[in-house]
Amino acid sequence: MKLFIDSANVADIKKAYKVGVLSGVTTNPSLVAKEGVKFEDRIEEILKLVPKVESVSAEVTPEAETAEEMIAQAEELIKINNYDKNITIKLPMTLDGLEACRYLTDKGIKTNVTLIFTVNQALLAARAGATYVSPFLGRLDDISEDGVQLVVKIAELFRVHNLDAQIIAASVRHPDHVTRVAMAGAHIATVPFSVIEQISKHPLTDQGLEKFAADWKKAVKG
Ligand code: G3P
């Protein structure tokens, strides 16, 4: 399973990229709004920060409701990256979003259909040619459903029917989500930087490091 960072924060994206674990970046209107910067400027900045990743998802804004409006926004977003291949247009899971997805896919542009909460929605997005589908786990858990089970089912659906859309497990909130979606067959988990930090740690690693440091003080040095 690949890791994307789910953030529009430059410092966090830089830190994660430097560690060398990132395959992509996802953003959304809420994440960009938190940053207090112009959307297009931040997308441009991110694209420059992470030249070697496979995908940077830039979402059409809530002002675009029709497929035509989404496509018009997508065309502006694509220009930011001079048509390089790592910009991915993120579209909402609506019929208009699917129509825009099909149009952009047919033009060779990568797409990510977001806000997926059912297997059927994932099926539609895959059939509309989405490069990526994004089921939101945490938000299902929030309403007492099992978000990971949705990923299990979508992975099975894609396997049985040979669909090549990649599953991005999104709304990932904690380390157990990461492990479980990896085992479930998600191709990608998009996670906040805090989760990358959390999954790098273990108390026994810290204890082990402390012991090595203490013992090293007693070692004979040349
Ligand atoms: O990847 C989607 C994510 O940004 C939403 O996460 O925690 O707001 O449900 P959350």
PDB file of C-alpha atoms and ligand atoms in Angstrom, residues 6 26 28 31 90 136 138-139 170-173 190, ligand 1:
ATOM      1  CA  ASP A   6      -3.753  14.363   3.243  1.00  0.00           C
ATOM      2  CA  THR A  26      -4.452  14.869  -1.457  1.00  0.00           C
ATOM      3  CA  ASN A  28      -9.746  19.208  -0.299  1.00  0.00           C
ATOM      4  CA  LEU A  31      -7.850  21.504   4.141  1.00  0.00           C
ATOM      5  CA  LYS A  90     -10.623  15.437  -7.532  1.00  0.00           C
ATOM      6  CA  PHE A 136     -13.977   8.052   3.730  1.00  0.00           C
ATOM      7  CA  GLY A 138     -13.415   7.896   9.634  1.00  0.00           C
ATOM      8  CA  ARG A 139     -16.685   9.565   8.717  1.00  0.00           C
ATOM      9  CA  ALA A 170      -9.309   8.523   3.078  1.00  0.00           C
ATOM     10  CA  SER A 171     -10.503  10.103   6.315  1.00  0.00           C
ATOM     11  CA  VAL A 172      -7.908   7.918   7.997  1.00  0.00           C
ATOM     12  CA  ARG A 173      -7.668   8.976  11.600  1.00  0.00           C
ATOM     13  CA  THR A 190      -3.983   9.178   2.484  1.00  0.00           C
TER      14      THR A 190
HETATM   15  O1  G3P B   1      -9.098  12.452   3.003  1.00  0.00           O
HETATM   16  C1  G3P B   1     -10.301  13.010   3.396  1.00  0.00           C
HETATM   17  C2  G3P B   1     -10.100  13.760   4.645  1.00  0.00           C
HETATM   18  O2  G3P B   1      -9.455  14.985   4.429  1.00  0.00           O
HETATM   19  C3  G3P B   1     -11.307  13.895   5.472  1.00  0.00           C
HETATM   20  O3  G3P B   1     -10.891  13.556   6.714  1.00  0.00           O
HETATM   21  O4  G3P B   1     -10.978  13.461   9.122  1.00  0.00           O
HETATM   22  O5  G3P B   1     -12.214  15.285   7.880  1.00  0.00           O
HETATM   23  O6  G3P B   1     -13.027  12.951   7.846  1.00  0.00           O
HETATM   24  P1  G3P B   1     -11.838  13.834   7.944  1.00  0.00           P
END
